[in-house]
Backbone as ProteinMPNN parsed JSONL, in Angstrom:
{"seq_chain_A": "XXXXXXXXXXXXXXXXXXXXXXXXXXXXXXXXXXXXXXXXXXXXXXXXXXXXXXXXXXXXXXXXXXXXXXXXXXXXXXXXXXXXXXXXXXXXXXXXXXXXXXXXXXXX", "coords_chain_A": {"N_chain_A": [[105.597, 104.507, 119.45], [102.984, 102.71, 117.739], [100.093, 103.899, 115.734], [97.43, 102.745, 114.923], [94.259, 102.673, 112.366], [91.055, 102.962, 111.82], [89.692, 102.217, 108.771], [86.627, 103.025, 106.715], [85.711, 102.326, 103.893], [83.472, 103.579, 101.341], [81.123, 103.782, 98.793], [79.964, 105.343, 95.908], [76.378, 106.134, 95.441], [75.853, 106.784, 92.247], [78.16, 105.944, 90.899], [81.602, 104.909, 90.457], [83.126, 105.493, 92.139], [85.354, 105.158, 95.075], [85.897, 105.845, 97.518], [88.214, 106.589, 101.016], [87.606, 106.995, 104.367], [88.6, 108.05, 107.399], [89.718, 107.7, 110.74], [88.736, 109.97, 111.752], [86.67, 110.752, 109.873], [87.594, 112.316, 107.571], [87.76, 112.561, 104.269], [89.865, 110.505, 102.114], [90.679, 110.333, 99.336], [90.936, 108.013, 96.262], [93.993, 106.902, 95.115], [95.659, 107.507, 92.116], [97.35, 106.225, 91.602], [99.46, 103.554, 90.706], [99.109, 100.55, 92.231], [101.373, 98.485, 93.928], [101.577, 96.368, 95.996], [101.441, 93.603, 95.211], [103.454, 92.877, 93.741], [105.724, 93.857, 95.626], [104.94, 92.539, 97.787], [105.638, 89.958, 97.371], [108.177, 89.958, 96.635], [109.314, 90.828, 99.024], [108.829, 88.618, 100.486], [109.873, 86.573, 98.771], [112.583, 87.152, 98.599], [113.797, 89.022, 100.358], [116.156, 89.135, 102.341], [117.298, 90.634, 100.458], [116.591, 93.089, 99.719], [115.23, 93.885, 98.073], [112.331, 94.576, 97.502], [112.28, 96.931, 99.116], [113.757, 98.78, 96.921], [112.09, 98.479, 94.97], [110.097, 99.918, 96.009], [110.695, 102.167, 96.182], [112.507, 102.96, 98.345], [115.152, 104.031, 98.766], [117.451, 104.595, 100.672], [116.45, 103.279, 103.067], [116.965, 100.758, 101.925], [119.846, 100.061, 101.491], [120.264, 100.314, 103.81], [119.117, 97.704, 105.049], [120.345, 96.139, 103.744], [122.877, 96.018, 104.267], [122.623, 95.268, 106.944], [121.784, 92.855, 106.5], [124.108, 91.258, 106.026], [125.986, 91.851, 107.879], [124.461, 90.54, 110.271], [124.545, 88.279, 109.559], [122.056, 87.042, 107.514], [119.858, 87.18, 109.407], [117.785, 89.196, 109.413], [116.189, 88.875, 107.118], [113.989, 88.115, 108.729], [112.664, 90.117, 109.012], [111.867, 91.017, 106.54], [110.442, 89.246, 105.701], [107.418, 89.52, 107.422], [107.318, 91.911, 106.518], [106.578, 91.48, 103.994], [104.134, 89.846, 104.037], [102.131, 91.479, 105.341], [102.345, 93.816, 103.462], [100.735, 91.492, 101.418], [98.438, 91.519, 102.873], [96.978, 94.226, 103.686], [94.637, 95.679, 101.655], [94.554, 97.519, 98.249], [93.979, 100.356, 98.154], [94.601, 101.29, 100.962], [97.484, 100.015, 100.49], [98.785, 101.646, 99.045], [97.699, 104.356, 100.203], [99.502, 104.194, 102.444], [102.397, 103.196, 102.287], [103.032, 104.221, 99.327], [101.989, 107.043, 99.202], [102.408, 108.147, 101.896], [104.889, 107.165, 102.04], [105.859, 105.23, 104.289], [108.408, 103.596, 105.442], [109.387, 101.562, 106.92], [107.975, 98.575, 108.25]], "CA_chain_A": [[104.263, 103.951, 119.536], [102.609, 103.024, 116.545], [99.026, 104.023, 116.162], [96.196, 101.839, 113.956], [93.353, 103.467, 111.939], [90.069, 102.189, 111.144], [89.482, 102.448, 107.385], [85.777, 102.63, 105.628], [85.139, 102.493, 101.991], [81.994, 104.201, 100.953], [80.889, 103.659, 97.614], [79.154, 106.519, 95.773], [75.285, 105.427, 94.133], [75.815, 106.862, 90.991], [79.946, 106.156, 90.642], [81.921, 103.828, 90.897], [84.549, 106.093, 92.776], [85.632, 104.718, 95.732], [87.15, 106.922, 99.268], [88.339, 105.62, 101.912], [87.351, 107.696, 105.465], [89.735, 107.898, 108.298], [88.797, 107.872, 111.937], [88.101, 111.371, 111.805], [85.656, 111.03, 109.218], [87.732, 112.889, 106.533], [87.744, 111.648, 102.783], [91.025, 110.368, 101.306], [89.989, 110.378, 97.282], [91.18, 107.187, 96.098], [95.045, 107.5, 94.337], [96.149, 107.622, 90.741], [98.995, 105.508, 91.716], [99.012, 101.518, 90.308], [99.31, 99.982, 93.205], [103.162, 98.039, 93.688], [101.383, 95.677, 96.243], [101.565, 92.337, 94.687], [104.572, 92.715, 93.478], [106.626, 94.49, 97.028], [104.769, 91.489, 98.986], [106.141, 88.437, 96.738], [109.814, 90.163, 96.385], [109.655, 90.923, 100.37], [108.902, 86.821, 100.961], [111.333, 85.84, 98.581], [113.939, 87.916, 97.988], [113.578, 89.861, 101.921], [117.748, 90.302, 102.489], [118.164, 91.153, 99.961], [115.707, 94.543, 100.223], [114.837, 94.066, 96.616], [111.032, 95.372, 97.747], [112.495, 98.102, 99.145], [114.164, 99.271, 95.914], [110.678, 98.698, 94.12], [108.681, 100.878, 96.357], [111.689, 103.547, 96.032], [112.993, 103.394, 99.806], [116.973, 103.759, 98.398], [118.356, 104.326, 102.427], [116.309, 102.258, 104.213], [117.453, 99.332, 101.219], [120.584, 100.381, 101.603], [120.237, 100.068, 105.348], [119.119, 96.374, 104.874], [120.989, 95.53, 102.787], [124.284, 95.984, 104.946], [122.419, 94.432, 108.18], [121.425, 91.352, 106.126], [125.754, 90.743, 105.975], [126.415, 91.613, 109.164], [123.593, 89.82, 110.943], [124.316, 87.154, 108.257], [120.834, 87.152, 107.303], [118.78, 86.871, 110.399], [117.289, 90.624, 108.855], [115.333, 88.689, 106.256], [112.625, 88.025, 108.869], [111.693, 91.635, 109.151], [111.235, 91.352, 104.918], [109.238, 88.18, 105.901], [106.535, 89.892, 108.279], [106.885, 93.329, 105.607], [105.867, 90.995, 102.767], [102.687, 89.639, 104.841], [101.778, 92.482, 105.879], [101.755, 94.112, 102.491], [99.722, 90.946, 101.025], [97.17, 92.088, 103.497], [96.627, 95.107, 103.079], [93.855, 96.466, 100.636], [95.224, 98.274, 97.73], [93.994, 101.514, 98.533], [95.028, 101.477, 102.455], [99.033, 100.089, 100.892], [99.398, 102.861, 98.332], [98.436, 105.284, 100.986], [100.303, 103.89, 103.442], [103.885, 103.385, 101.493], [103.587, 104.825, 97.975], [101.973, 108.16, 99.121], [102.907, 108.448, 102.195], [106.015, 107.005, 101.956], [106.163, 104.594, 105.464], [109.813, 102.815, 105.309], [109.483, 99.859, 107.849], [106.633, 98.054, 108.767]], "C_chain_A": [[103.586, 104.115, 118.181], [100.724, 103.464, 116.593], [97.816, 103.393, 114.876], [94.866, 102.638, 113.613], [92.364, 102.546, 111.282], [89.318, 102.941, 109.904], [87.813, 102.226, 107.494], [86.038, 103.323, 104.308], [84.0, 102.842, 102.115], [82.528, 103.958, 99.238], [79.763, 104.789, 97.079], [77.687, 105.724, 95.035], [75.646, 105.348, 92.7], [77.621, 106.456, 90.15], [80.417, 105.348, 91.298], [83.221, 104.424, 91.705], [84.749, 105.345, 94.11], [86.575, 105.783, 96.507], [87.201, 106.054, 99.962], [88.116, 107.016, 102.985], [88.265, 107.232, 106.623], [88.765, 108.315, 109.629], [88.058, 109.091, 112.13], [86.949, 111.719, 110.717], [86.211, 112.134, 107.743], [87.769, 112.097, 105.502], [89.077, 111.492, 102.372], [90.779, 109.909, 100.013], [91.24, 108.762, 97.052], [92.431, 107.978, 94.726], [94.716, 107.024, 92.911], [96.712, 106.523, 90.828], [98.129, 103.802, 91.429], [99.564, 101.273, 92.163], [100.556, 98.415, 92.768], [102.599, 96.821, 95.083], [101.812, 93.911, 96.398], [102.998, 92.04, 94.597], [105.618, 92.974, 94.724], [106.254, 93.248, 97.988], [105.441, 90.297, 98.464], [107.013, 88.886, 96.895], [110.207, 89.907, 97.887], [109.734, 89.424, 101.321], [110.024, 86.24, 100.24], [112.467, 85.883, 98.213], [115.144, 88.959, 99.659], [115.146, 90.101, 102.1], [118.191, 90.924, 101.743], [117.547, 93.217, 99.192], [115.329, 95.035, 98.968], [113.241, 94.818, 96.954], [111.457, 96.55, 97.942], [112.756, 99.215, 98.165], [112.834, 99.743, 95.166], [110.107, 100.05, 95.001], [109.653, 102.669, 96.201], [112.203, 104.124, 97.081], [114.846, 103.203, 99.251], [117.557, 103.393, 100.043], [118.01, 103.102, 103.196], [116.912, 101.046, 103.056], [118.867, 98.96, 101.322], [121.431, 99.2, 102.862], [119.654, 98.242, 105.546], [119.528, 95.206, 104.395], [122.541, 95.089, 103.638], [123.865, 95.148, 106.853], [122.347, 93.082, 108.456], [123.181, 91.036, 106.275], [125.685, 90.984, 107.116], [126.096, 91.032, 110.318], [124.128, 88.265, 110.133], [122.982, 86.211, 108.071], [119.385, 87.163, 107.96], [117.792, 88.455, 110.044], [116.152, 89.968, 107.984], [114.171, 88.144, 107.025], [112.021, 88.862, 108.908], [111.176, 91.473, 107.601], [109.946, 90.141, 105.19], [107.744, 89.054, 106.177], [106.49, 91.23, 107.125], [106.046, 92.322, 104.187], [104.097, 90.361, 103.145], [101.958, 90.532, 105.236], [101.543, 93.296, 104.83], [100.916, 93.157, 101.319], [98.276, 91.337, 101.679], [96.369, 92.929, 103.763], [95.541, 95.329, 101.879], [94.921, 97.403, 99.467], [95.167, 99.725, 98.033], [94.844, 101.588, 99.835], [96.714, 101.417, 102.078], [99.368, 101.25, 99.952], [99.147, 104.315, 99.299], [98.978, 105.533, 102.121], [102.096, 104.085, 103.103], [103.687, 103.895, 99.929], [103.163, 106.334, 98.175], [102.786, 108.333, 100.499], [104.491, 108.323, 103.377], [106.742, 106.112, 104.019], [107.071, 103.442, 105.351], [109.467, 101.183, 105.947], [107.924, 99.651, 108.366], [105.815, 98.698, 108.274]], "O_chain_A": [[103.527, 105.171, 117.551], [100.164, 103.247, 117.668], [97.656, 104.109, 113.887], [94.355, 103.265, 114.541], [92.615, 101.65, 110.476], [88.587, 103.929, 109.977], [87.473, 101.335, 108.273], [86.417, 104.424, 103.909], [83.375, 102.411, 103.084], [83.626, 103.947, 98.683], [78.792, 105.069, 97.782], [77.85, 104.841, 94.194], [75.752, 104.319, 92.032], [77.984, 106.754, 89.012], [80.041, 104.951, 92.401], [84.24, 103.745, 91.83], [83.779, 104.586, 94.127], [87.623, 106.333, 96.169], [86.61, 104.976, 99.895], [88.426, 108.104, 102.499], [88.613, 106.054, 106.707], [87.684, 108.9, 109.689], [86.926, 109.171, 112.605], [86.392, 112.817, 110.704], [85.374, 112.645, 106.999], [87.815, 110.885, 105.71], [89.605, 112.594, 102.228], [90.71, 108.684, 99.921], [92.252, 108.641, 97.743], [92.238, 108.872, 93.902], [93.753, 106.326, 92.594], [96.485, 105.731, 89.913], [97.07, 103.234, 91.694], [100.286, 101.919, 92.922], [100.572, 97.66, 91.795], [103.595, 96.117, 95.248], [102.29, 93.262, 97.328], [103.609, 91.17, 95.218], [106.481, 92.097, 94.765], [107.049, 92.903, 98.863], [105.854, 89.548, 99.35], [107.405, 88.201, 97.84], [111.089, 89.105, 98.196], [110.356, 89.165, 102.351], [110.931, 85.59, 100.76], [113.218, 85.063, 97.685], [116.311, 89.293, 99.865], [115.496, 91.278, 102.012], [119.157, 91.675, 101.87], [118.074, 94.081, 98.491], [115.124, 96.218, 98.695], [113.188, 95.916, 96.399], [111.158, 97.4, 97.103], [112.26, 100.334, 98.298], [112.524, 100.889, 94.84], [109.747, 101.084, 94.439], [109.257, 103.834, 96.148], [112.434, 105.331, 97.148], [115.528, 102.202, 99.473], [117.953, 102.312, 100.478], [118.718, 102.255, 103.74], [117.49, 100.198, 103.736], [119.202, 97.777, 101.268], [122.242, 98.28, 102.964], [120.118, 97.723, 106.561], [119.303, 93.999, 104.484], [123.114, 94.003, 103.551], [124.666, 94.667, 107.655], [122.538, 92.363, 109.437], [123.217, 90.093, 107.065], [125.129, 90.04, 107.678], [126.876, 90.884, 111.259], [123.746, 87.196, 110.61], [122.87, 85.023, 108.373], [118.265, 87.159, 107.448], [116.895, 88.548, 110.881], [115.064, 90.53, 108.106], [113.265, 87.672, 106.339], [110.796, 88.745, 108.866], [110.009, 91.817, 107.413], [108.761, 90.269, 104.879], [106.993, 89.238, 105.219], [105.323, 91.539, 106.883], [105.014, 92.671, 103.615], [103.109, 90.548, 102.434], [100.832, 90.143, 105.545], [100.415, 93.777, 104.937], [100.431, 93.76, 100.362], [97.22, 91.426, 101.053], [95.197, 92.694, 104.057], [96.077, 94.876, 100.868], [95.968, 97.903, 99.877], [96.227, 100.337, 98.17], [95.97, 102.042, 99.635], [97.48, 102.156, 102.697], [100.419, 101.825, 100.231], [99.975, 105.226, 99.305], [99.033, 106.594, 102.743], [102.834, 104.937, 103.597], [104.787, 103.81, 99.383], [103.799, 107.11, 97.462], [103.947, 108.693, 100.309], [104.937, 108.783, 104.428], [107.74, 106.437, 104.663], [106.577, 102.329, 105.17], [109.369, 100.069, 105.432], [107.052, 100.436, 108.738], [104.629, 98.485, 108.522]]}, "name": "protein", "num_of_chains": 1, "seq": "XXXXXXXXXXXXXXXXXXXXXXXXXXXXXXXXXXXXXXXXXXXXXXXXXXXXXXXXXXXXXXXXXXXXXXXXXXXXXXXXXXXXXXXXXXXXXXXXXXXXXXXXXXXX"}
């Protein structure tokens, strides 16, 4: 069961910092990290069997693991990269870096 979280942004008056707040009302400080976005959602539309996104974001197994399903399925796998590449266009940058670059969420 997966479970969905409703994000706000707060913006500070004096600063242009940017948090994001989690249902519970704690602060997640906005990352360091460039955000791999743009780039993981275009590879995942048009590259998807071949789990080239995956590589980018630094999932080796699971790419691995898609990589050998895309042959044996003979390619019916590249709709899961479909729906992962849409799904990381939609995303906010903050919400996909700390979703998959911090904390590291493989599929979907």
């Amino acid at each position: 069961m997966q479970l969905f979280y409703n994000f706000t942004i707060i913006k500070h008056k004096n600063n242009q910092t940017m948090n994001v707040l989690d249902e519970n009302g704690n602060t997640n400080p906005k990352s360091k990290e460039e955000s791999k976005r743009i780039l993981a959602g275009v590879l995942a539309i048009l590259l998807g069997p071949f789990a080239v996104h995956k590589f980018v974001l630094g999932y080796t197994k699971a790419g691995i693991i898609q990589l050998i399903l895309t042959f044996v399925t003979c390619g019916l796998v590249g709709i899961i990269s479909f729906i992962e590449g849409i799904i990381y266009l939609t995303k906010s940058d903050e919400e996909f870096i700390n979703t998959y670059q911090v904390n590291k969420k493989e599929w979907f």
